[in-house]
mmCIF file of C-alpha atoms in Angstrom:
data_model
loop_
_atom_site.group_PDB
_atom_site.id
_atom_site.type_symbol
_atom_site.label_atom_id
_atom_site.label_comp_id
_atom_site.label_asym_id
_atom_site.label_seq_id
_atom_site.Cartn_x
_atom_site.Cartn_y
_atom_site.Cartn_z
ATOM 1 C CA UNK A 126 94.783 250.383 -0.253
ATOM 2 C CA UNK A 127 92.657 251.157 2.994
ATOM 3 C CA UNK A 128 94.534 252.798 5.938
ATOM 4 C CA UNK A 129 93.595 254.117 9.279
ATOM 5 C CA UNK A 130 96.031 256.155 11.427
ATOM 6 C CA UNK A 131 96.397 256.857 14.897
ATOM 7 C CA UNK A 132 97.914 259.240 16.793
ATOM 8 C CA UNK A 133 100.117 259.878 19.126
ATOM 9 C CA UNK A 134 100.923 256.106 19.589
ATOM 10 C CA UNK A 135 101.646 256.738 22.853
ATOM 11 C CA UNK A 136 101.125 259.297 25.826
ATOM 12 C CA UNK A 137 101.912 259.851 29.296
ATOM 13 C CA UNK A 138 99.798 261.947 31.385
ATOM 14 C CA UNK A 139 99.200 262.689 35.119
ATOM 15 C CA UNK A 140 96.096 262.048 37.056
ATOM 16 C CA UNK A 141 93.825 264.821 36.401
ATOM 17 C CA UNK A 142 94.917 265.483 32.942
ATOM 18 C CA UNK A 143 92.508 266.059 30.169
ATOM 19 C CA UNK A 144 93.835 264.506 26.833
ATOM 20 C CA UNK A 145 92.471 263.662 23.107
ATOM 21 C CA UNK A 146 93.778 261.212 20.453
ATOM 22 C CA UNK A 147 93.170 261.260 16.646
ATOM 23 C CA UNK A 148 92.037 258.579 14.366
ATOM 24 C CA UNK A 149 92.079 259.742 10.743
ATOM 25 C CA UNK A 150 90.548 257.220 7.879
ATOM 26 C CA UNK A 151 89.120 257.243 4.386
ATOM 27 C CA UNK A 152 86.506 259.808 3.677
ATOM 28 C CA UNK A 153 84.930 257.703 1.382
ATOM 29 C CA UNK A 154 82.382 254.769 1.672
ATOM 30 C CA UNK A 155 82.099 255.244 5.207
ATOM 31 C CA UNK A 156 79.545 252.891 7.151
ATOM 32 C CA UNK A 157 80.985 253.179 10.669
ATOM 33 C CA UNK A 158 83.861 254.573 12.696
ATOM 34 C CA UNK A 159 84.692 252.385 16.153
ATOM 35 C CA UNK A 160 86.578 253.051 19.278
ATOM 36 C CA UNK A 161 87.535 249.846 21.623
ATOM 37 C CA UNK A 162 89.537 250.052 24.852
ATOM 38 C CA UNK A 163 91.867 247.647 24.804
ATOM 39 C CA UNK A 164 93.394 247.086 28.720
ATOM 40 C CA UNK A 165 96.569 244.845 29.188
ATOM 41 C CA UNK A 166 95.722 241.088 29.594
ATOM 42 C CA UNK A 167 92.147 241.655 28.969
ATOM 43 C CA UNK A 168 90.246 241.648 25.269
ATOM 44 C CA UNK A 169 89.094 244.722 23.535
ATOM 45 C CA UNK A 170 86.090 246.183 24.548
ATOM 46 C CA UNK A 171 83.916 248.465 22.302
ATOM 47 C CA UNK A 172 83.576 252.358 23.530
ATOM 48 C CA UNK A 173 81.731 253.659 20.707
ATOM 49 C CA UNK A 174 80.547 252.888 17.251
ATOM 50 C CA UNK A 175 79.545 256.087 15.004
ATOM 51 C CA UNK A 176 77.873 255.933 11.888
ATOM 52 C CA UNK A 177 76.777 259.772 10.896
ATOM 53 C CA UNK A 178 78.778 262.505 10.176
ATOM 54 C CA UNK A 179 78.772 265.069 13.182
ATOM 55 C CA UNK A 180 78.063 262.339 15.705
ATOM 56 C CA UNK A 181 79.060 263.089 19.096
ATOM 57 C CA UNK A 182 79.459 260.219 21.827
ATOM 58 C CA UNK A 183 80.055 260.230 25.669
ATOM 59 C CA UNK A 184 80.430 257.744 28.180
ATOM 60 C CA UNK A 185 81.104 258.985 31.400
ATOM 61 C CA UNK A 186 84.968 260.925 31.449
ATOM 62 C CA UNK A 187 84.891 259.635 27.763
ATOM 63 C CA UNK A 188 83.687 261.315 24.415
ATOM 64 C CA UNK A 189 84.292 261.380 20.825
ATOM 65 C CA UNK A 190 83.229 263.164 17.752
ATOM 66 C CA UNK A 191 83.315 261.960 14.255
ATOM 67 C CA UNK A 192 83.959 264.294 10.795
ATOM 68 C CA UNK A 193 83.057 261.620 7.883
ATOM 69 C CA UNK A 194 83.762 264.191 5.252
ATOM 70 C CA UNK A 195 87.330 265.184 6.069
ATOM 71 C CA UNK A 196 87.767 261.597 7.715
ATOM 72 C CA UNK A 197 88.829 262.076 11.240
ATOM 73 C CA UNK A 198 87.580 261.336 14.759
ATOM 74 C CA UNK A 199 88.724 262.533 18.253
ATOM 75 C CA UNK A 200 88.703 260.503 21.515
ATOM 76 C CA UNK A 201 88.877 262.921 24.707
ATOM 77 C CA UNK A 202 89.358 261.644 28.301
ATOM 78 C CA UNK A 203 88.572 264.284 30.747
ATOM 79 C CA UNK A 204 90.413 264.107 33.999
ATOM 80 C CA UNK A 205 92.029 260.985 33.309
ATOM 81 C CA UNK A 206 92.746 258.253 36.366
ATOM 82 C CA UNK A 207 95.252 255.648 36.251
ATOM 83 C CA UNK A 208 92.554 253.422 35.627
ATOM 84 C CA UNK A 209 91.971 254.791 31.922
ATOM 85 C CA UNK A 210 95.680 253.514 31.028
ATOM 86 C CA UNK A 211 94.940 251.087 28.297
ATOM 87 C CA UNK A 212 95.563 251.425 24.361
ATOM 88 C CA UNK A 213 92.745 253.225 22.630
ATOM 89 C CA UNK A 214 92.094 251.376 19.127
ATOM 90 C CA UNK A 215 90.038 252.825 16.362
ATOM 91 C CA UNK A 216 88.288 250.808 13.596
ATOM 92 C CA UNK A 217 86.900 251.944 10.097
ATOM 93 C CA UNK A 218 83.957 249.936 8.259
ATOM 94 C CA UNK A 219 83.308 250.681 5.139
ATOM 95 C CA UNK A 220 81.370 249.440 1.961
ATOM 96 C CA UNK A 221 84.471 248.542 0.494
ATOM 97 C CA UNK A 222 86.039 246.439 3.196
ATOM 98 C CA UNK A 223 84.508 243.184 2.252
ATOM 99 C CA UNK A 224 83.057 242.999 5.850
ATOM 100 C CA UNK A 225 85.983 243.421 7.891
ATOM 101 C CA UNK A 226 87.123 246.610 9.908
ATOM 102 C CA UNK A 227 90.435 248.333 9.416
ATOM 103 C CA UNK A 228 92.287 249.006 12.664
ATOM 104 C CA UNK A 229 94.642 251.117 13.541
ATOM 105 C CA UNK A 230 97.660 250.541 15.387
ATOM 106 C CA UNK A 231 96.332 252.214 18.659
ATOM 107 C CA UNK A 232 97.291 255.153 21.106
ATOM 108 C CA UNK A 233 98.527 253.519 24.204
ATOM 109 C CA UNK A 234 97.893 255.891 27.353
ATOM 110 C CA UNK A 235 99.821 255.781 30.542
ATOM 111 C CA UNK A 236 98.194 257.922 33.349
ATOM 112 C CA UNK A 237 100.363 258.355 36.248
ATOM 113 C CA UNK A 238 99.103 258.689 39.924
ATOM 114 C CA UNK B 148 73.510 236.472 27.436
ATOM 115 C CA UNK B 149 76.879 234.388 27.386
ATOM 116 C CA UNK B 150 79.799 236.699 25.468
ATOM 117 C CA UNK B 151 82.326 235.031 23.032
ATOM 118 C CA UNK B 152 84.290 232.086 24.406
ATOM 119 C CA UNK B 153 87.550 230.723 23.305
ATOM 120 C CA UNK B 154 89.555 227.560 24.438
ATOM 121 C CA UNK B 155 92.121 227.139 25.711
ATOM 122 C CA UNK B 156 93.262 230.369 27.192
ATOM 123 C CA UNK B 157 96.817 229.486 27.376
ATOM 124 C CA UNK B 158 98.786 226.771 25.003
ATOM 125 C CA UNK B 159 102.374 226.046 25.290
ATOM 126 C CA UNK B 160 103.394 223.717 22.336
ATOM 127 C CA UNK B 161 106.828 222.554 20.846
ATOM 128 C CA UNK B 162 107.900 224.009 17.664
ATOM 129 C CA UNK B 163 106.884 221.570 14.459
ATOM 130 C CA UNK B 164 103.695 220.623 16.474
ATOM 131 C CA UNK B 165 100.007 221.582 15.053
ATOM 132 C CA UNK B 166 97.435 223.492 17.297
ATOM 133 C CA UNK B 167 94.178 223.968 17.018
ATOM 134 C CA UNK B 168 92.238 227.218 18.836
ATOM 135 C CA UNK B 169 88.221 227.108 19.114
ATOM 136 C CA UNK B 170 86.010 230.273 19.383
ATOM 137 C CA UNK B 171 82.404 230.039 20.124
ATOM 138 C CA UNK B 172 80.621 233.138 18.789
ATOM 139 C CA UNK B 173 77.673 235.081 20.436
ATOM 140 C CA UNK B 174 74.552 232.977 19.354
ATOM 141 C CA UNK B 175 72.885 235.302 16.261
ATOM 142 C CA UNK B 176 76.388 236.664 15.285
ATOM 143 C CA UNK B 177 76.792 235.499 11.720
ATOM 144 C CA UNK B 178 80.380 237.428 11.404
ATOM 145 C CA UNK B 179 83.246 235.947 12.957
ATOM 146 C CA UNK B 180 86.861 237.242 12.686
ATOM 147 C CA UNK B 181 89.951 236.221 13.968
ATOM 148 C CA UNK B 182 92.813 238.429 14.837
ATOM 149 C CA UNK B 183 96.544 238.064 16.855
ATOM 150 C CA UNK B 184 98.445 240.311 18.954
ATOM 151 C CA UNK B 185 102.296 239.350 18.721
ATOM 152 C CA UNK B 186 104.717 240.796 21.393
ATOM 153 C CA UNK B 187 104.826 244.663 21.028
ATOM 154 C CA UNK B 188 102.207 244.787 17.698
ATOM 155 C CA UNK B 189 98.962 245.947 17.371
ATOM 156 C CA UNK B 190 95.746 243.942 16.211
ATOM 157 C CA UNK B 191 96.614 241.725 13.150
ATOM 158 C CA UNK B 192 93.685 240.456 11.156
ATOM 159 C CA UNK B 193 93.801 237.155 10.100
ATOM 160 C CA UNK B 194 90.935 235.712 8.748
ATOM 161 C CA UNK B 195 87.240 236.629 8.709
ATOM 162 C CA UNK B 196 83.679 234.602 8.125
ATOM 163 C CA UNK B 197 80.444 236.390 6.995
ATOM 164 C CA UNK B 198 77.511 234.023 7.013
ATOM 165 C CA UNK B 199 77.287 231.186 4.125
ATOM 166 C CA UNK B 200 79.990 232.969 2.138
ATOM 167 C CA UNK B 201 83.712 232.085 1.298
ATOM 168 C CA UNK B 202 85.773 233.532 4.149
ATOM 169 C CA UNK B 203 88.152 236.162 3.511
ATOM 170 C CA UNK B 204 91.559 234.896 4.436
ATOM 171 C CA UNK B 205 93.345 237.636 3.073
ATOM 172 C CA UNK B 206 95.248 238.201 6.566
ATOM 173 C CA UNK B 207 96.684 234.666 7.201
ATOM 174 C CA UNK B 208 100.398 234.616 7.345
ATOM 175 C CA UNK B 209 101.580 231.577 5.498
ATOM 176 C CA UNK B 210 99.597 228.526 4.352
ATOM 177 C CA UNK B 211 100.223 226.676 7.625
ATOM 178 C CA UNK B 212 97.428 228.640 9.128
ATOM 179 C CA UNK B 213 93.677 227.745 8.306
ATOM 180 C CA UNK B 214 90.346 228.181 9.558
ATOM 181 C CA UNK B 215 86.969 227.041 9.416
ATOM 182 C CA UNK B 216 83.730 227.511 10.857
ATOM 183 C CA UNK B 217 81.142 224.561 11.275
ATOM 184 C CA UNK B 218 77.511 225.176 10.960
ATOM 185 C CA UNK B 219 77.836 228.868 10.931
ATOM 186 C CA UNK B 220 78.921 228.735 14.729
ATOM 187 C CA UNK B 221 81.908 227.431 16.069
ATOM 188 C CA UNK B 222 85.295 228.404 14.652
ATOM 189 C CA UNK B 223 88.615 226.620 14.643
ATOM 190 C CA UNK B 224 92.057 228.220 13.772
ATOM 191 C CA UNK B 225 94.458 225.554 12.985
ATOM 192 C CA UNK B 226 98.358 226.321 13.064
ATOM 193 C CA UNK B 227 100.431 223.368 11.208
ATOM 194 C CA UNK B 228 104.135 223.216 12.268
ATOM 195 C CA UNK B 229 104.241 225.777 14.679
ATOM 196 C CA UNK B 230 106.953 227.848 14.336
ATOM 197 C CA UNK B 231 108.194 230.562 17.255
ATOM 198 C CA UNK B 232 107.103 233.596 15.375
ATOM 199 C CA UNK B 233 103.624 232.088 15.529
ATOM 200 C CA UNK B 234 103.725 233.069 19.490
ATOM 201 C CA UNK B 235 100.942 235.276 19.965
ATOM 202 C CA UNK B 236 97.428 236.033 21.680
ATOM 203 C CA UNK B 237 94.874 234.930 19.133
ATOM 204 C CA UNK B 238 91.605 237.098 19.724
ATOM 205 C CA UNK B 239 88.086 236.018 18.233
ATOM 206 C CA UNK B 240 85.331 238.475 17.710
ATOM 207 C CA UNK B 241 82.029 238.242 16.256
ATOM 208 C CA UNK B 242 79.420 240.665 15.414
ATOM 209 C CA UNK B 243 76.021 241.206 13.506
ATOM 210 C CA UNK B 244 76.131 241.650 9.823
ATOM 211 C CA UNK B 245 74.987 245.125 10.136
ATOM 212 C CA UNK B 246 76.588 248.411 8.671
ATOM 213 C CA UNK B 247 77.898 248.598 12.204
ATOM 214 C CA UNK B 248 79.755 245.698 13.043
ATOM 215 C CA UNK B 249 80.262 246.367 16.634
ATOM 216 C CA UNK B 250 83.011 243.400 17.456
ATOM 217 C CA UNK B 251 82.212 241.418 20.436
ATOM 218 C CA UNK B 252 86.054 239.995 21.800
ATOM 219 C CA UNK B 253 86.863 236.895 23.087
ATOM 220 C CA UNK B 254 89.409 236.323 26.102
ATOM 221 C CA UNK B 255 91.886 235.234 23.892
ATOM 222 C CA UNK B 256 94.238 232.157 23.443
ATOM 223 C CA UNK B 257 97.704 232.806 24.471
ATOM 224 C CA UNK B 258 100.130 230.548 22.298
ATOM 225 C CA UNK B 259 103.587 230.049 23.136
ATOM 226 C CA UNK B 260 105.802 228.295 20.694
ATOM 227 C CA UNK B 261 109.041 226.647 21.933
#
């Protein structure tokens, strides 16, 4: 059974704090690791799709790293802002998935002004 | 270009009625996925269509749920004899059939079964 775990489940931080979340996934048959941002009452939007071990991606204050050998990815948010409040989902895609992504349960971030 | 569209955006139905939810994927995307989010829950996979291959129905919660994809484009998710536990936001996503599989999500259909 393929399993994708995210931690923590939820996080409350103050505006300006930096924070990070973890996604762990199977370390074999890897194709891609996705991060999505899911705001309340909206649809998930892709932040990053990473395909190579050692990949580091950055978009503004948000960045992500990937370690496919040990099966983990970190998402970092520098200087959190209230508009960063959302659920952050990671998803694993591998050769054994028959085409579908395996999503984690998400980390819900609340940034207090 | 146009993104993934879904209709209706909201649907309120009585318990026991059938409902149809529609998804129009991004043109050129041959993979199409249905998910749902029940209250307080994460994203739950329902069904996946890949090109002309048989769909992966492994996530459908019961035989009251079915989906089809006509002409490799528009998809319809049908829920028969709706139950209150079917109340959820139903999301459709589409992607290219590549090793990235970046998902583009539609705005969702909020289904409420009374």
